[in-house]
mmCIF file of N, CA and C in Angstrom:
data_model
loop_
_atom_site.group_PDB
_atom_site.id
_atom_site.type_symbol
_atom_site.label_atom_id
_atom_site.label_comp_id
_atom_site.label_asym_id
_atom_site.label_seq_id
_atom_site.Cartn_x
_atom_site.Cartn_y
_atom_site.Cartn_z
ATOM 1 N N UNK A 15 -5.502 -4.056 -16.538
ATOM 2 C CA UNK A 15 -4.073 -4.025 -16.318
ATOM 3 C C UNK A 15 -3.425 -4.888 -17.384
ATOM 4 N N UNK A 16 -2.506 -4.309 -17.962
ATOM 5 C CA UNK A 16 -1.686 -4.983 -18.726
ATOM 6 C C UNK A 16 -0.377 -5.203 -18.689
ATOM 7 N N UNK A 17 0.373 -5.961 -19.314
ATOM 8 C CA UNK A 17 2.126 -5.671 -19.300
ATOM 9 C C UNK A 17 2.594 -5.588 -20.677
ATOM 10 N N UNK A 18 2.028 -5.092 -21.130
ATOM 11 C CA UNK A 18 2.374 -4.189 -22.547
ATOM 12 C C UNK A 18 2.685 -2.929 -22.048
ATOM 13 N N UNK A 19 4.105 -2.528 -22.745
ATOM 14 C CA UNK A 19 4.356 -1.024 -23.246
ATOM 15 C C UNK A 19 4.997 -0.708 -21.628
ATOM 16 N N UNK A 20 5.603 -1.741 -20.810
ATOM 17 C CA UNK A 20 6.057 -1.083 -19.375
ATOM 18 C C UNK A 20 4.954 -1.171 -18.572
ATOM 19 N N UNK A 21 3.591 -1.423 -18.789
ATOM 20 C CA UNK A 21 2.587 -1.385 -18.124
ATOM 21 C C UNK A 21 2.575 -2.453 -16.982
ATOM 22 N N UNK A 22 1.361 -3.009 -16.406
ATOM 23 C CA UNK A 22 1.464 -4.010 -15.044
ATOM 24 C C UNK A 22 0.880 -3.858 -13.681
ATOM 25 N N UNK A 23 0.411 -2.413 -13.869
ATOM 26 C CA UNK A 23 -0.432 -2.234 -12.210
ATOM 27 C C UNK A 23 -1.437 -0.821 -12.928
ATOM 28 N N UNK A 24 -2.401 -1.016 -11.899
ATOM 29 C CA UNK A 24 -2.984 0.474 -11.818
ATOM 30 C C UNK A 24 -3.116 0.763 -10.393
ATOM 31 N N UNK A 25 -3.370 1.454 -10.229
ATOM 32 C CA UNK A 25 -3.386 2.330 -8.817
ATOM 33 C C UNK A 25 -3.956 4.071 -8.711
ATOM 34 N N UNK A 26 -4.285 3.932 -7.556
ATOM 35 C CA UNK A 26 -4.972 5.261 -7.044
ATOM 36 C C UNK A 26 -4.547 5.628 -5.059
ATOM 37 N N UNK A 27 -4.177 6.843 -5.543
ATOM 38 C CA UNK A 27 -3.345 7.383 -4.130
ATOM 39 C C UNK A 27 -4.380 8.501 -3.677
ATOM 40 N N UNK A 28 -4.221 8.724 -2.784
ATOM 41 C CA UNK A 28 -4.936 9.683 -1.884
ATOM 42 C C UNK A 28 -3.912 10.573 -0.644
ATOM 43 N N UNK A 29 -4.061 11.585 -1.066
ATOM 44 C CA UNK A 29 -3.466 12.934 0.034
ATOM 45 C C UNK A 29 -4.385 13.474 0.547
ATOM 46 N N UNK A 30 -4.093 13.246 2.206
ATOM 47 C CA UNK A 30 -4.867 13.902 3.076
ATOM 48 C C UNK A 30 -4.803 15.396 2.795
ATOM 49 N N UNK A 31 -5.571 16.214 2.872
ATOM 50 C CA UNK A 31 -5.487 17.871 2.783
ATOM 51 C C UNK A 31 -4.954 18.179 4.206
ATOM 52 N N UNK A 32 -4.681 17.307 5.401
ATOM 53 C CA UNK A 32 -3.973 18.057 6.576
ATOM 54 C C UNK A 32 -2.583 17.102 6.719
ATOM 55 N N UNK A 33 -1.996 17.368 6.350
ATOM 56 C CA UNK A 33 -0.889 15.878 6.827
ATOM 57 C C UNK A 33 -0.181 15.593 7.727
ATOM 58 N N UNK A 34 -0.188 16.897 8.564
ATOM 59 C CA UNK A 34 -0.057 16.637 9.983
ATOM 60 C C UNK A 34 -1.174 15.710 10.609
ATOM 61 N N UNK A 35 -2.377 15.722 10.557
ATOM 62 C CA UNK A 35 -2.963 15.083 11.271
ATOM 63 C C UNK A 35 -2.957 13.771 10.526
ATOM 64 N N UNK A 36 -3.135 13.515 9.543
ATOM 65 C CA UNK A 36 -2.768 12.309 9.109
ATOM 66 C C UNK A 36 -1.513 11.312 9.748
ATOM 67 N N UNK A 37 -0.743 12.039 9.777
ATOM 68 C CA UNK A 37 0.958 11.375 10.661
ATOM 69 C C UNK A 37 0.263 11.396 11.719
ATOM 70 N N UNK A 38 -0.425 12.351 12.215
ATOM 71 C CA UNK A 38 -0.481 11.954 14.384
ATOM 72 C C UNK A 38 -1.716 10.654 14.051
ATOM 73 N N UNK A 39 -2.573 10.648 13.665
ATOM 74 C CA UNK A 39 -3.233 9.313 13.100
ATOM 75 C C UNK A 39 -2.607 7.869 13.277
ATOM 76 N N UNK A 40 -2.017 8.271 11.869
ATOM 77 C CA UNK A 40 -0.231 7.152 11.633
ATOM 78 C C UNK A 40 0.510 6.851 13.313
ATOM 79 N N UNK A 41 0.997 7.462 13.915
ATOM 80 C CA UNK A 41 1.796 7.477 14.752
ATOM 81 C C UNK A 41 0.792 6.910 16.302
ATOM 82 N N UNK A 42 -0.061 7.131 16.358
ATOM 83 C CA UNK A 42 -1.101 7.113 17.101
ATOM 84 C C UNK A 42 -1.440 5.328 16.982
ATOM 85 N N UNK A 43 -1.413 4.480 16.158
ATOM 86 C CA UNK A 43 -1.537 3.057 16.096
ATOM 87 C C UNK A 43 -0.365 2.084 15.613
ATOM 88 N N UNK A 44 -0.642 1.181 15.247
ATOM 89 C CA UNK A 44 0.798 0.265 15.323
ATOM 90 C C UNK A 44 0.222 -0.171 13.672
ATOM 91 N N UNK A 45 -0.514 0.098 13.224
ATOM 92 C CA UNK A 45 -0.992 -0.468 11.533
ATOM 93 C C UNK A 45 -1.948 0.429 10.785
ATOM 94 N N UNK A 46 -2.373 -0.210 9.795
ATOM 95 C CA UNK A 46 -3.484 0.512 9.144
ATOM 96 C C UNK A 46 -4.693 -0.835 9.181
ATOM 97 N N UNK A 47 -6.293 -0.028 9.038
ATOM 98 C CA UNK A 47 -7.262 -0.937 8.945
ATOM 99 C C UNK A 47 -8.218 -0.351 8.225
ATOM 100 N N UNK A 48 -8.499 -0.818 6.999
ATOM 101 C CA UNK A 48 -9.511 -0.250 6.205
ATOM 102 C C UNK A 48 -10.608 -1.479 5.750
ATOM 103 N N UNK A 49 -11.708 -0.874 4.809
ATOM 104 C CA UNK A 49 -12.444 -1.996 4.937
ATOM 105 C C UNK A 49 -12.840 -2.058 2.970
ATOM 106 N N UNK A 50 -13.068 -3.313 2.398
ATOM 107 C CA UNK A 50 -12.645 -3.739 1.400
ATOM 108 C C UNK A 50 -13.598 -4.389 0.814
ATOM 109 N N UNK A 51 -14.129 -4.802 -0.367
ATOM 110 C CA UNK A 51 -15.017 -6.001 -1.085
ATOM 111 C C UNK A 51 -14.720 -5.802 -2.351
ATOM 112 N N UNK A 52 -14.294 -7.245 -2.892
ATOM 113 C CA UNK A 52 -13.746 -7.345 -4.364
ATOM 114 C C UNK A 52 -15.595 -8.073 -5.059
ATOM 115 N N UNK A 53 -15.939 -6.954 -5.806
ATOM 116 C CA UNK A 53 -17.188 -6.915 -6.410
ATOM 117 C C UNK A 53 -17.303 -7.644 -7.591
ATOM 118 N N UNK A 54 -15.920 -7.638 -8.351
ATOM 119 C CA UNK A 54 -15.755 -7.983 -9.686
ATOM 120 C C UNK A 54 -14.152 -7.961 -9.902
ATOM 121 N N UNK A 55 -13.984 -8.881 -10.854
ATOM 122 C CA UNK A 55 -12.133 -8.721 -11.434
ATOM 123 C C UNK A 55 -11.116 -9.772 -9.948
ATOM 124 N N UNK A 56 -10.115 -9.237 -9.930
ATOM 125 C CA UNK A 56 -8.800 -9.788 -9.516
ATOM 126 C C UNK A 56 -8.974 -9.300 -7.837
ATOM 127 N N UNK A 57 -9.084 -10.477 -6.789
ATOM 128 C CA UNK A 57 -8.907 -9.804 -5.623
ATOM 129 C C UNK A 57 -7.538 -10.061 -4.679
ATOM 130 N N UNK A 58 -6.577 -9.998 -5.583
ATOM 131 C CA UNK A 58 -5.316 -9.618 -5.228
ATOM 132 C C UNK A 58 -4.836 -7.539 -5.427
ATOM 133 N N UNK A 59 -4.692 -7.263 -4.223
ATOM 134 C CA UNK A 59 -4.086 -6.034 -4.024
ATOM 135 C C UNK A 59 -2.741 -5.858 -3.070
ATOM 136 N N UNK A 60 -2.477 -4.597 -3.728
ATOM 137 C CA UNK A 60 -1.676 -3.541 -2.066
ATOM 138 C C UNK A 60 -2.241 -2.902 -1.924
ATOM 139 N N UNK A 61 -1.812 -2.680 -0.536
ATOM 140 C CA UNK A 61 -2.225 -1.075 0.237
ATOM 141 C C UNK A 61 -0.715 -0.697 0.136
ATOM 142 N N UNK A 62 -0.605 0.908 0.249
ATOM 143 C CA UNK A 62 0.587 1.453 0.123
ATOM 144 C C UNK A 62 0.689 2.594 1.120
ATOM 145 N N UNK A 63 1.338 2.891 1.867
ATOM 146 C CA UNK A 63 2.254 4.154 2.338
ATOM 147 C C UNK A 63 3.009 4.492 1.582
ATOM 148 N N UNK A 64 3.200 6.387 0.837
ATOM 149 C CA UNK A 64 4.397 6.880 0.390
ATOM 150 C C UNK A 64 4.656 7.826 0.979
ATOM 151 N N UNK A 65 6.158 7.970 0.959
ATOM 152 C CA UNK A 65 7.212 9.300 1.375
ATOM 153 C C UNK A 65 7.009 10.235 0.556
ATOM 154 N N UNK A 66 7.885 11.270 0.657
ATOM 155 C CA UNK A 66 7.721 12.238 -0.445
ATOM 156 C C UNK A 66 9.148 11.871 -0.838
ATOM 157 N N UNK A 67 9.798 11.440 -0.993
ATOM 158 C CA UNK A 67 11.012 10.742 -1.574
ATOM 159 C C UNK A 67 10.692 10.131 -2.317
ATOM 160 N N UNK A 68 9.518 9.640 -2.585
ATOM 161 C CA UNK A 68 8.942 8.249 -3.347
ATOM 162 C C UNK A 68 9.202 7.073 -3.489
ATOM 163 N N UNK A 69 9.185 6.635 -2.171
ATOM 164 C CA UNK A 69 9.236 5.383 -1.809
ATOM 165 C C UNK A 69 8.263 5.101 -1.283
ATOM 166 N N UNK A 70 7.886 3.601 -1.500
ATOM 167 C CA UNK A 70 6.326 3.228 -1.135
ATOM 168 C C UNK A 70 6.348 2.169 -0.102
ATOM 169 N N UNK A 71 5.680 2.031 1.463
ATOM 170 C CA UNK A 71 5.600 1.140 1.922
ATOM 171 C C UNK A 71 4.204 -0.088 1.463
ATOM 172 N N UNK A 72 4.635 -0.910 1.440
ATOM 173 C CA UNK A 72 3.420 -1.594 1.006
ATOM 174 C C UNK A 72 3.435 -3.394 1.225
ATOM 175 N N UNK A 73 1.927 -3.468 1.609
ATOM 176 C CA UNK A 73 1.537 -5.230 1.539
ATOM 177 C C UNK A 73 0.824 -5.493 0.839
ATOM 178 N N UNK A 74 0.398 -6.543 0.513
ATOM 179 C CA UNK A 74 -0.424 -7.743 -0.161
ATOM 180 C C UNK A 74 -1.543 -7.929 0.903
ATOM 181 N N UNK A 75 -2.808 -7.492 0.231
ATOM 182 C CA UNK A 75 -4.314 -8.262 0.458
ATOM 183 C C UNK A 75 -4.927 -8.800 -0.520
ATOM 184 N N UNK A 76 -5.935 -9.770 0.111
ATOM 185 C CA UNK A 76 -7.059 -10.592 -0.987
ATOM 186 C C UNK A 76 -8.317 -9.912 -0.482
ATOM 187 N N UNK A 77 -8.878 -9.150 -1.265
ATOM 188 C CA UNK A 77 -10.454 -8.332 -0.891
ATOM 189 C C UNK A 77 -11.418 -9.783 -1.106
ATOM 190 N N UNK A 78 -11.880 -9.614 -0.298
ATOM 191 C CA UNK A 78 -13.266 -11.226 -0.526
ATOM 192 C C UNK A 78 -14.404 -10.418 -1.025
ATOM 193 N N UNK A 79 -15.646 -11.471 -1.404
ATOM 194 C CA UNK A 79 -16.541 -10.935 -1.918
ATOM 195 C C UNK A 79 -17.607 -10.378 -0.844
ATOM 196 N N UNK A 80 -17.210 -10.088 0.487
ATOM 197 C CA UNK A 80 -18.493 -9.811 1.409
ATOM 198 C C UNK A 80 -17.374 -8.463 2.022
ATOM 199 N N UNK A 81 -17.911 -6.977 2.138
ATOM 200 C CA UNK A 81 -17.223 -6.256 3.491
ATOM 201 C C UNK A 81 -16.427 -6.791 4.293
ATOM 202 N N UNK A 82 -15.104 -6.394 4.483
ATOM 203 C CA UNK A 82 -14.019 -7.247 5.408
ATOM 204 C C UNK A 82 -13.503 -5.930 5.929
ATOM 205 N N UNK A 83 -12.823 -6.238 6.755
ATOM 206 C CA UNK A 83 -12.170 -5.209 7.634
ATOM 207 C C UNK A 83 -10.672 -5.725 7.231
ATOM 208 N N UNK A 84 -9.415 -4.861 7.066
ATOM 209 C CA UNK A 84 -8.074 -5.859 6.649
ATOM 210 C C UNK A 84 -7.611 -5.089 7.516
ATOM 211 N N UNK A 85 -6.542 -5.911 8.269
ATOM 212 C CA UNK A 85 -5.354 -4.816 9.116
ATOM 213 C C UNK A 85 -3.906 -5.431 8.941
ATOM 214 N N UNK A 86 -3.201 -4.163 8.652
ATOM 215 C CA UNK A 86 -2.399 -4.608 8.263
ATOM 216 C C UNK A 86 -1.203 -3.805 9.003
ATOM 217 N N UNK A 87 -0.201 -4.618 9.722
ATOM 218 C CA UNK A 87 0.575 -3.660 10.415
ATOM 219 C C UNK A 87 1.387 -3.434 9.939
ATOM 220 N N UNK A 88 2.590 -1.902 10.527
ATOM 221 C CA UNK A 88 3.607 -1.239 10.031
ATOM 222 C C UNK A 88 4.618 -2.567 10.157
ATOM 223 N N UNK A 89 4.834 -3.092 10.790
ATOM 224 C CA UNK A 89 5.834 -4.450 10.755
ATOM 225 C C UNK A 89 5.939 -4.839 9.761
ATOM 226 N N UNK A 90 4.737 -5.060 9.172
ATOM 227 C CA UNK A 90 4.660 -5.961 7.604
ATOM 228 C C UNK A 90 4.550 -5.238 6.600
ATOM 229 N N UNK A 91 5.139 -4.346 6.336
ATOM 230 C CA UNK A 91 5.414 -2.989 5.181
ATOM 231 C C UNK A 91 6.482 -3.295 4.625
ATOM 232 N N UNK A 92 6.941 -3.364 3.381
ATOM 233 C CA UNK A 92 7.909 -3.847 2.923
ATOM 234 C C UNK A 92 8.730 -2.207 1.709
ATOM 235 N N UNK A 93 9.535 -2.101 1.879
ATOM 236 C CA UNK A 93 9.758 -0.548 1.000
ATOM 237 C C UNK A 93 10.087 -0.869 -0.237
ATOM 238 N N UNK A 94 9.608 0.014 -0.969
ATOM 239 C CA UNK A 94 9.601 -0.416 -2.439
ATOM 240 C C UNK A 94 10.117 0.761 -3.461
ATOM 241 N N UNK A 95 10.795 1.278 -4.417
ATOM 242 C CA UNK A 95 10.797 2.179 -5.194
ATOM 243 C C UNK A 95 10.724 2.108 -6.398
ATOM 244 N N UNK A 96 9.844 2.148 -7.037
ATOM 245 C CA UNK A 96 9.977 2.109 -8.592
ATOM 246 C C UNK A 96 9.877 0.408 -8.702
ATOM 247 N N UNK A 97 8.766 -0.089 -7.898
ATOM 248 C CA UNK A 97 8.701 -1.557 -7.623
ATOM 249 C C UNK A 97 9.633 -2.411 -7.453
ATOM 250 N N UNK A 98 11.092 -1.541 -6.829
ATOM 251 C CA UNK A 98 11.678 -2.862 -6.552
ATOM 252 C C UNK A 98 12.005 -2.435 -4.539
ATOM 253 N N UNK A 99 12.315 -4.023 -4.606
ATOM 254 C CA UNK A 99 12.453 -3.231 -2.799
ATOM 255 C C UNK A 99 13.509 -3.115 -2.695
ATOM 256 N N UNK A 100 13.735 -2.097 -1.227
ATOM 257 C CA UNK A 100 15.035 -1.189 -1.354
ATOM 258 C C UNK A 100 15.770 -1.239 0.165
ATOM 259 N N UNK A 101 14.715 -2.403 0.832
ATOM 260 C CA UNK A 101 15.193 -2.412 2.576
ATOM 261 C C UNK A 101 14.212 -3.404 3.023
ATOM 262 N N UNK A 102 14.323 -3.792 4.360
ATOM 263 C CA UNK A 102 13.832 -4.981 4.922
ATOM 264 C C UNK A 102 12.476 -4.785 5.427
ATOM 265 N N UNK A 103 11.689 -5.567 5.845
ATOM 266 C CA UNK A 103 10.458 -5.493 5.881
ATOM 267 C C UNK A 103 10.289 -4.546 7.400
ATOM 268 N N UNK A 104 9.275 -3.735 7.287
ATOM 269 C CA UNK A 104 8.766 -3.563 8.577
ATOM 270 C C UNK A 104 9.129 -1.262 8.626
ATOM 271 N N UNK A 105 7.896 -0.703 9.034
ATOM 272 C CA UNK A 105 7.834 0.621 8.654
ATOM 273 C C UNK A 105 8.398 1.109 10.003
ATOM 274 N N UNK A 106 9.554 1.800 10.336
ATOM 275 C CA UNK A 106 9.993 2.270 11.567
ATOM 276 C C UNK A 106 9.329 3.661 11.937
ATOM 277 N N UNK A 107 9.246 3.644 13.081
ATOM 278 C CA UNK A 107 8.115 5.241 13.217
ATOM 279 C C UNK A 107 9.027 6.487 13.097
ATOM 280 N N UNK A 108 10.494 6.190 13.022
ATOM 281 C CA UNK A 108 10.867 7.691 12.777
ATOM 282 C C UNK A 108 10.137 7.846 11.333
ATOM 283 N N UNK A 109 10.309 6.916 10.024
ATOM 284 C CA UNK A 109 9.611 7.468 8.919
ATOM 285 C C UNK A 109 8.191 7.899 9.082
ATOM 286 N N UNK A 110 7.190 7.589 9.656
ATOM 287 C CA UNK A 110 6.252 7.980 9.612
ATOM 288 C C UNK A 110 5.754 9.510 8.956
ATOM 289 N N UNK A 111 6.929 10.170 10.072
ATOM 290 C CA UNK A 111 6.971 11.920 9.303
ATOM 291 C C UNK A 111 6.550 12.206 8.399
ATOM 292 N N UNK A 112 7.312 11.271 7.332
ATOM 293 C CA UNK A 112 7.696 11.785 5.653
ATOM 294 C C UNK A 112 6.241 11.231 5.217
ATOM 295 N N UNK A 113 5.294 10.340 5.658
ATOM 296 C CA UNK A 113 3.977 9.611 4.866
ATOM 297 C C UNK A 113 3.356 10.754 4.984
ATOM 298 N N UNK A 114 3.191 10.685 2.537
ATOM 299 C CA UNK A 114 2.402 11.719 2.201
ATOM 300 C C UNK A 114 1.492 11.543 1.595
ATOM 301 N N UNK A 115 1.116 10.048 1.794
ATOM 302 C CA UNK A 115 -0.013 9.484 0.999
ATOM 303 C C UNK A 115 -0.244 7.817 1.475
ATOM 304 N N UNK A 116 -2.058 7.307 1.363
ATOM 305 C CA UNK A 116 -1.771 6.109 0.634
ATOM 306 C C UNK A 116 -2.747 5.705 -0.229
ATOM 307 N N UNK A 117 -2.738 4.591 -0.691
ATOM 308 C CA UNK A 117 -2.832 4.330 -1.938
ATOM 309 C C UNK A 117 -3.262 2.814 -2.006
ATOM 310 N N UNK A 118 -3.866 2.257 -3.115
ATOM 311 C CA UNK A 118 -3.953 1.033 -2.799
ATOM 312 C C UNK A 118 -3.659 0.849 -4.628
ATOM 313 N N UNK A 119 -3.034 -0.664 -5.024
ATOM 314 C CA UNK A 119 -2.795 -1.165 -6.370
ATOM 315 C C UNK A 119 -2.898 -2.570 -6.754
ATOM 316 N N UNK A 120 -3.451 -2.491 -7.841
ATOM 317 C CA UNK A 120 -3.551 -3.913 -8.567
ATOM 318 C C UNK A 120 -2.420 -4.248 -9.207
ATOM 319 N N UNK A 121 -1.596 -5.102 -9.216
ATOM 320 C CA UNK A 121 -0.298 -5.037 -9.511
ATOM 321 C C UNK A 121 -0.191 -7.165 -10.400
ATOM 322 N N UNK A 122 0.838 -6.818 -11.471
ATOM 323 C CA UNK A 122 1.201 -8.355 -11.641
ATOM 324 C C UNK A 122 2.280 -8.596 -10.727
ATOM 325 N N UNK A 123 3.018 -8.170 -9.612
ATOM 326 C CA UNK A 123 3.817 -8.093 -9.123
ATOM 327 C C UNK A 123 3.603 -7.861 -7.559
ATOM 328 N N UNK A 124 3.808 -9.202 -6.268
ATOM 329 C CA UNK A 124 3.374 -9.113 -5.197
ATOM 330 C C UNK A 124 4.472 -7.925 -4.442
ATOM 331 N N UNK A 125 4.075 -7.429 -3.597
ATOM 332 C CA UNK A 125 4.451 -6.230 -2.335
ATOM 333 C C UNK A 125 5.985 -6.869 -2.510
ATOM 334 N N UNK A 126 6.627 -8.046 -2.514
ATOM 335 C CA UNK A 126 7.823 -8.164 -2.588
ATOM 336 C C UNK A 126 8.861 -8.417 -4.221
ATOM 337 N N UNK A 127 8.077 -8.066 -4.448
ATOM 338 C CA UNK A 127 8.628 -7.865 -6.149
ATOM 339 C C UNK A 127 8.423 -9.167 -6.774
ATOM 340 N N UNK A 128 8.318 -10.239 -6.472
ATOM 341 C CA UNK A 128 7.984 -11.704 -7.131
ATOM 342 C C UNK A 128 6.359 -11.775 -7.833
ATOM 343 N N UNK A 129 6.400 -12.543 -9.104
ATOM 344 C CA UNK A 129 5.338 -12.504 -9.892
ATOM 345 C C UNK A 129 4.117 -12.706 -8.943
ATOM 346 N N UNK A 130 3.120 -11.883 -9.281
ATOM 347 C CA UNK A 130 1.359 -12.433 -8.795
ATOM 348 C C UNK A 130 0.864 -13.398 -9.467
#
């Protein structure tokens, strides 16, 4: 990752192939919980929720060096567009609908737009 040329994060997103069931998933718990190990490099990340509007919900994790489980709830989602935020913290379930992806990123820039 660099910050040359506009640069500053990389990232990789993932679309469910059903996205209905993905939302009843979503809607079905109060967060997300995935499981994580920073092997090598920087273990500052996000996880991300996006709309198809393209707006991104997203937090701040530290991957440790052993398998961790992270959970992270819709409360603590902060909305973001084009990395800047655009509304107050916390993912309301009418949006849920619109989540068409997520994603996780290495970013110089924490979930609330202030330097990493």
């Amino acid at each position: 990752v660099t910050r040359r040329g506009g640069g500053g994060f990389a990232s990789v997103r993932l679309e469910p192939s059903d996205t209905a069931a993905f939302v009843e998933m979503l809607r079905s718990g109060s967060g997300l919980v995935f499981r994580v190990r920073c092997m090598e490099g920087c273990p500052a990340w996000k996880v991300q929720l996006s709309d198809r509007s393209g707006v991104s919900w997203q937090a701040d994790f530290t991957a440790p060096g052993r398998d961790t489980d992270m959970t992270v709830a819709f409360s603590s989602l902060l909305p973001s567009f084009r990395g800047r935020i655009v509304g107050p913290r916390g993912l309301p379930a009418g949006k849920l609908d619109g989540i068409a992806s997520i994603g996780f990123m290495l970013s110089f820039l924490t979930a609330d737009g202030q330097d990493s």
